[in-house]
């Protein structure tokens, strides 16, 4: 399976807004498989969004099942995702394959509800919270051209240089 090259900050393409997926066909499913392989190959790969590999369509993958003892829904392929409820706020540390040298503290909703299409094109709804909700919000930001760097309250206090990205 081909791994896809990841765009990294400050590549201006990461600011591009992605388009809705119009058709889920074999070519798209093949792309999703490559996107997932790229995520799983990456350090800390709990999520990825299509624009991170230069494909500007509204597709994200999240799988936080490698994190122990958290509520989660396993492998999620989110096509045309839409968050329609946000509750609570919490600060947490985030990293990103497109920002390999830094992590940052970002405020996210503690609980979210979203709708999306699955790989069969079926509409799905999901309510989630905590780390999984954070990962989904992070990945969906990529679809709107936003990085966690854009959400830091303070670059001086909330941005941290990584020593080793494993
Ligand atoms: Ni990211």
Coordinates of C-alpha atoms and ligand atoms in Angstrom, one line a residue:
X1 CA 0.0 0.0 0.0
X2 CA 1.4 3.4 -1.0
X3 CA 2.1 5.8 1.8
X4 CA 1.2 9.4 0.9
X5 CA 3.6 12.4 1.5
X6 CA 2.4 14.7 4.3
X7 CA 2.3 18.5 3.8
X8 CA 3.9 20.3 6.6
X9 CA 3.6 23.8 8.1
X10 CA 4.1 26.4 6.7
X11 CA 3.0 25.0 3.4
X12 CA 0.2 27.4 2.3
X13 CA -1.9 24.5 0.9
X14 CA -2.7 23.6 4.5
X15 CA -4.8 26.7 4.6
X16 CA -7.0 25.6 1.7
X17 CA -10.7 24.8 2.4
X18 CA -11.7 21.4 1.3
X19 CA -14.7 20.5 -0.9
X20 CA -17.6 18.2 -0.1
X21 CA -17.2 14.6 -1.4
X22 CA -19.8 14.2 -4.2
X23 CA -19.3 10.5 -5.0
X24 CA -18.0 7.5 -3.0
X25 CA -16.5 5.2 -5.6
X26 CA -13.7 2.6 -5.8
X27 CA -11.1 5.3 -6.5
X28 CA -12.1 7.2 -3.4
X29 CA -12.1 4.1 -1.2
X30 CA -8.6 3.3 -2.5
X31 CA -7.5 6.8 -1.5
X32 CA -9.1 6.4 1.9
X33 CA -7.1 3.1 2.4
X34 CA -3.9 4.9 1.5
X35 CA -4.8 7.8 3.8
X36 CA -5.4 5.4 6.6
X37 CA -2.1 3.5 6.0
X38 CA -0.3 6.9 6.1
X39 CA -1.9 7.7 9.4
X40 CA -1.0 4.4 10.9
X41 CA 2.5 4.7 9.7
X42 CA 3.0 8.1 11.2
X43 CA 4.2 8.9 14.7
X44 CA 1.3 9.3 17.1
X45 CA -1.1 8.6 14.2
X46 CA -4.5 8.8 15.8
X47 CA -6.0 10.9 13.0
X48 CA -5.5 12.3 9.6
X49 CA -7.4 14.5 7.1
X50 CA -7.3 14.4 3.3
X51 CA -5.9 17.9 2.8
X52 CA -2.8 16.9 4.8
X53 CA -1.8 14.8 1.8
X54 CA -2.9 17.5 -0.7
X55 CA -6.3 16.1 -1.5
X56 CA -8.8 18.9 -0.7
X57 CA -11.9 16.8 0.0
X58 CA -13.8 16.6 3.3
X59 CA -12.5 13.3 4.5
X60 CA -11.0 12.5 7.9
X61 CA -10.0 9.4 9.7
X62 CA -9.8 9.1 13.5
X63 CA -8.8 6.0 15.5
X64 CA -7.8 6.6 19.2
X65 CA -8.2 2.9 20.2
X66 CA -4.5 2.7 20.8
X67 CA -5.0 5.0 23.9
X68 CA -5.7 2.9 26.9
X69 CA -8.8 3.4 29.1
X70 CA -10.7 6.0 27.2
X71 CA -14.2 6.0 25.8
X72 CA -13.9 5.7 22.0
X73 CA -15.6 4.3 18.9
X74 CA -12.6 2.6 17.2
X75 CA -11.9 3.3 13.6
X76 CA -13.9 6.2 12.2
X77 CA -13.9 7.2 8.6
X78 CA -15.7 10.6 8.4
X79 CA -16.9 11.8 5.0
X80 CA -18.5 15.3 4.8
X81 CA -18.5 15.5 8.6
X82 CA -20.5 18.2 10.4
X83 CA -20.3 19.0 14.1
X84 CA -23.7 20.3 15.2
X85 CA -23.3 20.4 19.0
X86 CA -20.4 21.5 21.2
X87 CA -20.5 21.3 25.0
X88 CA -18.0 22.3 27.7
X89 CA -14.5 23.4 27.1
X90 CA -11.2 21.9 28.1
X91 CA -7.5 22.7 27.4
X92 CA -5.4 19.8 26.1
X93 CA -2.1 19.1 24.4
X94 CA -2.2 18.4 20.7
X95 CA 0.3 17.3 18.0
X96 CA 0.0 17.0 14.3
X97 CA 1.8 15.1 11.5
X98 CA 1.8 18.4 9.6
X99 CA 3.5 20.2 12.5
X100 CA 6.2 17.7 13.4
X101 CA 8.4 19.9 15.6
X102 CA 5.8 21.3 18.1
X103 CA 2.9 20.4 20.3
X104 CA 0.5 23.0 21.7
X105 CA -2.3 23.6 24.3
X106 CA -5.6 24.1 22.6
X107 CA -9.1 24.7 24.0
X108 CA -11.7 22.3 22.5
X109 CA -15.3 21.3 23.3
X110 CA -15.4 18.5 25.8
X111 CA -18.4 16.9 24.1
X112 CA -19.6 17.0 20.5
X113 CA -22.3 15.5 18.3
X114 CA -21.6 15.1 14.7
X115 CA -23.1 13.6 11.5
X116 CA -21.1 12.2 8.6
X117 CA -21.2 9.7 5.8
X118 CA -19.5 6.4 6.2
X119 CA -17.6 4.6 3.5
X120 CA -20.8 3.1 2.2
X121 CA -22.3 6.6 1.8
X122 CA -24.7 5.9 4.7
X123 CA -25.5 8.9 7.0
X124 CA -24.2 8.3 10.5
X125 CA -24.5 10.2 13.8
X126 CA -22.0 10.1 16.7
X127 CA -21.8 11.6 20.1
X128 CA -18.5 11.5 21.8
X129 CA -16.3 13.3 24.4
X130 CA -12.9 13.7 25.8
X131 CA -9.8 12.6 23.8
X132 CA -11.8 11.2 20.9
X133 CA -13.9 14.4 20.6
X134 CA -10.6 16.4 20.7
X135 CA -9.1 14.3 17.9
X136 CA -12.2 14.7 15.7
X137 CA -12.2 18.5 16.2
X138 CA -8.6 18.7 15.3
X139 CA -9.0 16.7 12.1
X140 CA -12.1 18.6 11.0
X141 CA -10.2 21.8 11.4
X142 CA -7.9 20.6 8.7
X143 CA -10.9 20.5 6.3
X144 CA -11.3 24.2 6.9
X145 CA -7.6 25.1 6.5
X146 CA -6.9 25.4 10.2
X147 CA -4.0 23.9 12.3
X148 CA -3.8 23.7 16.1
X149 CA -1.3 26.5 15.7
X150 CA -4.2 28.8 14.7
X151 CA -6.0 28.0 18.0
X152 CA -3.3 28.6 20.5
X153 CA -4.3 31.3 23.0
X154 CA -0.7 32.4 23.3
X155 CA 2.3 31.3 21.1
X156 CA 4.6 32.1 24.0
X157 CA 2.9 30.0 26.7
X158 CA 1.0 27.3 24.7
X159 CA 3.6 26.1 22.1
X160 CA 6.1 23.5 23.0
X161 CA 9.1 22.3 21.0
X162 CA 9.2 18.5 20.6
X163 CA 12.4 16.8 21.6
X164 CA 11.8 13.6 19.8
X165 CA 8.6 12.8 17.8
X166 CA 8.0 9.1 18.3
Ligands
LIG1 NI1 -3.3 17.5 12.4

